[in-house]
């Protein structure tokens, strides 16, 4: 029995392949995004996930995209239903991210030709999302299973692409990429308190460290 499924699934962007890091931003309001995104971009991180747990994310997406141009991709995360997914697509999101496996959301993304990263934890959830056309599945929350889980998944599902998210520390980046991760999703350990007025200088240092770790891991692979 083969585990490969023939679908017109979207592939990870060249931006994400070049620097396999997704920065996840959760703020009290979307007005806080811009200075943090600017520091991330200036220090090598070009894939940004804006979350719907932040008010006014849809309304600020277009302005952020126009301000940073095509060198940066901005996805919408914390999508849990088709209405949110359609709004994200209409707003011009570069990709969709979900914390759950919603097959209708995946189907919409596949029809629309937009990358989608649905979240799950068990092999059944993750393969169901992959078989439905996910670009890569999001292992969430990844800290509960660790990088070795990625290697285990590749046993029965050798073609499956995955992105760990949730509780990933900077020291975990290399291990997850070595385990075959398409990219690594980072929230608090990268962003710190920058969205609450914290030091942008320290954010820049963390961003540079993250890009260095990702580059080192890719060189060793």
mmCIF file of C-alpha atoms in Angstrom:
data_model
loop_
_atom_site.group_PDB
_atom_site.id
_atom_site.type_symbol
_atom_site.label_atom_id
_atom_site.label_comp_id
_atom_site.label_asym_id
_atom_site.label_seq_id
_atom_site.Cartn_x
_atom_site.Cartn_y
_atom_site.Cartn_z
ATOM 1 C CA UNK A 1 0.000 0.000 0.000
ATOM 2 C CA UNK A 2 1.447 3.396 -0.974
ATOM 3 C CA UNK A 3 1.205 6.475 1.208
ATOM 4 C CA UNK A 4 1.673 8.950 -1.638
ATOM 5 C CA UNK A 5 -1.365 10.872 -2.855
ATOM 6 C CA UNK A 6 -1.551 12.623 -6.216
ATOM 7 C CA UNK A 7 -2.991 16.088 -5.698
ATOM 8 C CA UNK A 8 -2.382 19.539 -7.074
ATOM 9 C CA UNK A 9 -0.990 20.577 -3.710
ATOM 10 C CA UNK A 10 0.903 23.855 -3.414
ATOM 11 C CA UNK A 11 4.587 23.543 -2.579
ATOM 12 C CA UNK A 12 6.517 25.572 0.008
ATOM 13 C CA UNK A 13 7.610 28.934 -1.382
ATOM 14 C CA UNK A 14 11.154 29.715 -2.447
ATOM 15 C CA UNK A 15 11.188 32.266 0.399
ATOM 16 C CA UNK A 16 10.532 29.568 2.980
ATOM 17 C CA UNK A 17 12.923 27.107 1.375
ATOM 18 C CA UNK A 18 15.704 29.712 1.450
ATOM 19 C CA UNK A 19 15.200 30.460 5.160
ATOM 20 C CA UNK A 20 13.100 27.697 6.762
ATOM 21 C CA UNK A 21 11.742 29.774 9.635
ATOM 22 C CA UNK A 22 8.192 31.043 10.189
ATOM 23 C CA UNK A 23 7.877 33.830 12.766
ATOM 24 C CA UNK A 24 4.509 33.698 14.533
ATOM 25 C CA UNK A 25 3.153 37.042 15.747
ATOM 26 C CA UNK A 26 0.453 37.394 18.391
ATOM 27 C CA UNK A 27 -0.243 40.937 19.563
ATOM 28 C CA UNK A 28 -2.873 42.915 21.426
ATOM 29 C CA UNK A 29 -3.587 44.783 18.205
ATOM 30 C CA UNK A 30 -2.367 44.505 14.609
ATOM 31 C CA UNK A 31 -0.954 48.062 14.795
ATOM 32 C CA UNK A 32 1.904 46.553 16.810
ATOM 33 C CA UNK A 33 3.012 44.293 13.957
ATOM 34 C CA UNK A 34 4.943 46.680 11.721
ATOM 35 C CA UNK A 35 8.089 47.512 13.753
ATOM 36 C CA UNK A 36 8.512 43.881 14.783
ATOM 37 C CA UNK A 37 8.098 42.625 11.212
ATOM 38 C CA UNK A 38 10.622 45.203 10.038
ATOM 39 C CA UNK A 39 13.274 43.998 12.489
ATOM 40 C CA UNK A 40 12.634 40.362 11.567
ATOM 41 C CA UNK A 41 12.927 41.073 7.853
ATOM 42 C CA UNK A 42 16.056 43.194 8.241
ATOM 43 C CA UNK A 43 17.679 40.300 10.067
ATOM 44 C CA UNK A 44 16.870 37.541 7.622
ATOM 45 C CA UNK A 45 13.427 36.177 8.511
ATOM 46 C CA UNK A 46 11.115 36.564 5.523
ATOM 47 C CA UNK A 47 8.104 34.357 6.364
ATOM 48 C CA UNK A 48 5.690 35.910 8.850
ATOM 49 C CA UNK A 49 2.521 34.335 10.270
ATOM 50 C CA UNK A 50 -0.023 36.891 11.475
ATOM 51 C CA UNK A 51 -2.539 35.302 13.806
ATOM 52 C CA UNK A 52 -6.294 35.812 13.995
ATOM 53 C CA UNK A 53 -6.045 35.892 17.784
ATOM 54 C CA UNK A 54 -4.755 39.435 17.154
ATOM 55 C CA UNK A 55 -7.610 41.915 16.495
ATOM 56 C CA UNK A 56 -7.692 43.654 13.077
ATOM 57 C CA UNK A 57 -5.226 41.286 11.419
ATOM 58 C CA UNK A 58 -7.235 41.107 8.186
ATOM 59 C CA UNK A 59 -7.507 44.879 8.027
ATOM 60 C CA UNK A 60 -3.744 45.424 8.372
ATOM 61 C CA UNK A 61 -2.507 42.680 6.052
ATOM 62 C CA UNK A 62 -2.579 44.660 2.800
ATOM 63 C CA UNK A 63 -0.717 47.638 4.265
ATOM 64 C CA UNK A 64 1.968 45.396 5.729
ATOM 65 C CA UNK A 65 2.419 43.545 2.461
ATOM 66 C CA UNK A 66 2.706 46.729 0.441
ATOM 67 C CA UNK A 67 5.243 48.091 2.902
ATOM 68 C CA UNK A 68 7.561 45.087 2.671
ATOM 69 C CA UNK A 69 7.100 43.960 -0.912
ATOM 70 C CA UNK A 70 7.452 40.591 -2.584
ATOM 71 C CA UNK A 71 10.626 39.613 -0.711
ATOM 72 C CA UNK A 72 8.474 38.875 2.343
ATOM 73 C CA UNK A 73 5.576 36.414 2.571
ATOM 74 C CA UNK A 74 2.807 36.934 5.112
ATOM 75 C CA UNK A 75 0.432 34.161 6.021
ATOM 76 C CA UNK A 76 -2.631 34.125 8.221
ATOM 77 C CA UNK A 77 -2.733 31.713 11.147
ATOM 78 C CA UNK A 78 -5.177 30.432 13.771
ATOM 79 C CA UNK A 79 -7.711 29.749 11.009
ATOM 80 C CA UNK A 80 -10.360 27.283 12.183
ATOM 81 C CA UNK A 81 -13.144 27.546 9.582
ATOM 82 C CA UNK A 82 -13.803 28.120 5.889
ATOM 83 C CA UNK A 83 -15.082 31.675 6.354
ATOM 84 C CA UNK A 84 -11.802 32.740 7.959
ATOM 85 C CA UNK A 85 -9.818 30.923 5.276
ATOM 86 C CA UNK A 86 -11.740 32.675 2.496
ATOM 87 C CA UNK A 87 -11.241 36.067 4.132
ATOM 88 C CA UNK A 88 -7.510 35.381 4.386
ATOM 89 C CA UNK A 89 -7.345 34.433 0.713
ATOM 90 C CA UNK A 90 -9.369 37.493 -0.285
ATOM 91 C CA UNK A 91 -7.076 39.694 1.810
ATOM 92 C CA UNK A 92 -4.034 38.387 -0.080
ATOM 93 C CA UNK A 93 -2.456 36.034 2.456
ATOM 94 C CA UNK A 94 0.580 34.158 1.134
ATOM 95 C CA UNK A 95 -0.420 30.993 2.993
ATOM 96 C CA UNK A 96 -2.905 29.639 5.556
ATOM 97 C CA UNK A 97 -2.114 28.045 8.922
ATOM 98 C CA UNK A 98 -4.553 26.166 11.139
ATOM 99 C CA UNK A 99 -4.213 24.684 14.646
ATOM 100 C CA UNK A 100 -6.522 21.794 13.662
ATOM 101 C CA UNK A 101 -7.304 19.508 10.738
ATOM 102 C CA UNK A 102 -10.300 21.045 8.972
ATOM 103 C CA UNK A 103 -10.655 19.216 5.668
ATOM 104 C CA UNK A 104 -12.907 21.920 4.215
ATOM 105 C CA UNK A 105 -10.244 24.570 4.822
ATOM 106 C CA UNK A 106 -7.610 22.369 3.186
ATOM 107 C CA UNK A 107 -9.885 21.749 0.187
ATOM 108 C CA UNK A 108 -10.468 25.493 -0.227
ATOM 109 C CA UNK A 109 -6.736 26.164 -0.157
ATOM 110 C CA UNK A 110 -6.082 23.436 -2.730
ATOM 111 C CA UNK A 111 -8.784 24.840 -5.045
ATOM 112 C CA UNK A 112 -7.364 28.335 -4.604
ATOM 113 C CA UNK A 113 -3.774 27.274 -5.204
ATOM 114 C CA UNK A 114 -2.535 28.678 -1.900
ATOM 115 C CA UNK A 115 -0.180 26.840 0.490
ATOM 116 C CA UNK A 116 -1.832 25.526 3.644
ATOM 117 C CA UNK A 117 -0.222 24.222 6.839
ATOM 118 C CA UNK A 118 -2.885 22.436 8.936
ATOM 119 C CA UNK A 119 -2.092 21.479 12.513
ATOM 120 C CA UNK A 120 -2.396 18.082 14.125
ATOM 121 C CA UNK A 121 -0.499 15.765 16.441
ATOM 122 C CA UNK A 122 -1.373 12.123 15.865
ATOM 123 C CA UNK A 123 -0.235 10.174 12.798
ATOM 124 C CA UNK A 124 -3.887 9.809 11.769
ATOM 125 C CA UNK A 125 -4.525 13.555 11.925
ATOM 126 C CA UNK A 126 -1.303 14.456 10.168
ATOM 127 C CA UNK A 127 -1.643 11.963 7.345
ATOM 128 C CA UNK A 128 -5.313 12.852 6.861
ATOM 129 C CA UNK A 129 -4.264 16.486 6.358
ATOM 130 C CA UNK A 130 -1.430 15.496 4.026
ATOM 131 C CA UNK A 131 -3.684 13.219 1.973
ATOM 132 C CA UNK A 132 -6.209 16.061 1.646
ATOM 133 C CA UNK A 133 -3.585 18.265 -0.039
ATOM 134 C CA UNK A 134 -1.683 20.090 2.696
ATOM 135 C CA UNK A 135 1.523 21.786 1.576
ATOM 136 C CA UNK A 136 3.068 20.608 4.839
ATOM 137 C CA UNK A 137 1.437 19.491 8.059
ATOM 138 C CA UNK A 138 2.007 21.440 11.258
ATOM 139 C CA UNK A 139 2.998 19.234 14.192
ATOM 140 C CA UNK A 140 1.265 21.015 17.061
ATOM 141 C CA UNK A 141 2.075 21.287 19.903
ATOM 142 C CA UNK A 142 5.501 20.025 18.879
ATOM 143 C CA UNK A 143 7.141 20.282 22.301
ATOM 144 C CA UNK A 144 5.016 17.330 23.470
ATOM 145 C CA UNK A 145 6.697 14.934 21.025
ATOM 146 C CA UNK A 146 10.150 16.344 20.194
ATOM 147 C CA UNK A 147 12.220 16.207 16.999
ATOM 148 C CA UNK A 148 12.451 12.417 16.983
ATOM 149 C CA UNK A 149 8.729 12.338 16.169
ATOM 150 C CA UNK A 150 9.473 13.770 12.733
ATOM 151 C CA UNK A 151 11.806 10.881 11.991
ATOM 152 C CA UNK A 152 9.199 8.375 13.130
ATOM 153 C CA UNK A 153 6.594 9.905 10.807
ATOM 154 C CA UNK A 154 8.905 9.563 7.822
ATOM 155 C CA UNK A 155 8.932 5.778 8.349
ATOM 156 C CA UNK A 156 5.370 5.063 7.193
ATOM 157 C CA UNK A 157 4.963 8.415 5.388
ATOM 158 C CA UNK A 158 8.249 9.092 3.554
ATOM 159 C CA UNK A 159 6.815 11.888 1.382
ATOM 160 C CA UNK A 160 5.135 13.801 4.190
ATOM 161 C CA UNK A 161 6.344 17.368 4.724
ATOM 162 C CA UNK A 162 6.068 18.761 8.261
ATOM 163 C CA UNK A 163 6.599 21.955 10.246
ATOM 164 C CA UNK A 164 6.865 21.806 14.050
ATOM 165 C CA UNK A 165 5.088 24.537 16.006
ATOM 166 C CA UNK A 166 4.381 25.175 19.664
ATOM 167 C CA UNK A 167 7.047 25.300 22.350
ATOM 168 C CA UNK A 168 9.988 25.246 19.930
ATOM 169 C CA UNK A 169 13.055 26.826 21.498
ATOM 170 C CA UNK A 170 15.977 28.296 19.578
ATOM 171 C CA UNK A 171 18.076 25.328 20.623
ATOM 172 C CA UNK A 172 15.592 22.952 18.978
ATOM 173 C CA UNK A 173 15.892 24.399 15.461
ATOM 174 C CA UNK A 174 18.836 22.302 14.334
ATOM 175 C CA UNK A 175 17.364 19.033 15.643
ATOM 176 C CA UNK A 176 14.016 19.578 13.923
ATOM 177 C CA UNK A 177 15.618 20.486 10.597
ATOM 178 C CA UNK A 178 17.936 17.487 10.897
ATOM 179 C CA UNK A 179 14.834 15.335 11.444
ATOM 180 C CA UNK A 180 13.536 16.482 8.063
ATOM 181 C CA UNK A 181 11.327 19.451 8.904
ATOM 182 C CA UNK A 182 10.375 21.657 5.969
ATOM 183 C CA UNK A 183 10.644 24.662 8.288
ATOM 184 C CA UNK A 184 10.364 25.535 11.957
ATOM 185 C CA UNK A 185 7.637 27.771 13.402
ATOM 186 C CA UNK A 186 8.755 30.080 16.227
ATOM 187 C CA UNK A 187 6.685 32.304 18.485
ATOM 188 C CA UNK A 188 7.653 33.438 21.965
ATOM 189 C CA UNK A 189 11.265 32.224 22.012
ATOM 190 C CA UNK A 190 11.978 34.379 18.952
ATOM 191 C CA UNK A 191 9.595 37.309 19.438
ATOM 192 C CA UNK A 192 10.010 37.629 23.189
ATOM 193 C CA UNK A 193 8.326 40.782 24.525
ATOM 194 C CA UNK A 194 8.927 42.827 21.362
ATOM 195 C CA UNK A 195 5.189 43.078 20.608
ATOM 196 C CA UNK A 196 4.644 44.516 24.078
ATOM 197 C CA UNK A 197 7.227 47.277 23.824
ATOM 198 C CA UNK A 198 10.278 45.152 24.567
ATOM 199 C CA UNK A 199 13.726 45.622 23.107
ATOM 200 C CA UNK A 200 13.881 45.546 19.312
ATOM 201 C CA UNK A 201 17.660 45.340 19.563
ATOM 202 C CA UNK A 202 17.373 42.035 21.413
ATOM 203 C CA UNK A 203 14.792 40.872 18.880
ATOM 204 C CA UNK A 204 17.290 41.615 16.102
ATOM 205 C CA UNK A 205 19.945 39.568 17.896
ATOM 206 C CA UNK A 206 17.575 36.613 18.282
ATOM 207 C CA UNK A 207 16.513 36.846 14.634
ATOM 208 C CA UNK A 208 20.121 36.812 13.455
ATOM 209 C CA UNK A 209 20.850 33.829 15.685
ATOM 210 C CA UNK A 210 17.834 31.960 14.321
ATOM 211 C CA UNK A 211 18.841 32.506 10.711
ATOM 212 C CA UNK A 212 22.391 31.402 11.518
ATOM 213 C CA UNK A 213 21.135 28.220 13.184
ATOM 214 C CA UNK A 214 18.880 27.425 10.226
ATOM 215 C CA UNK A 215 21.716 28.014 7.750
ATOM 216 C CA UNK A 216 24.102 25.825 9.754
ATOM 217 C CA UNK A 217 21.541 23.024 9.916
ATOM 218 C CA UNK A 218 20.972 23.176 6.167
ATOM 219 C CA UNK A 219 24.707 23.066 5.466
ATOM 220 C CA UNK A 220 25.048 19.896 7.553
ATOM 221 C CA UNK A 221 22.082 18.152 5.924
#
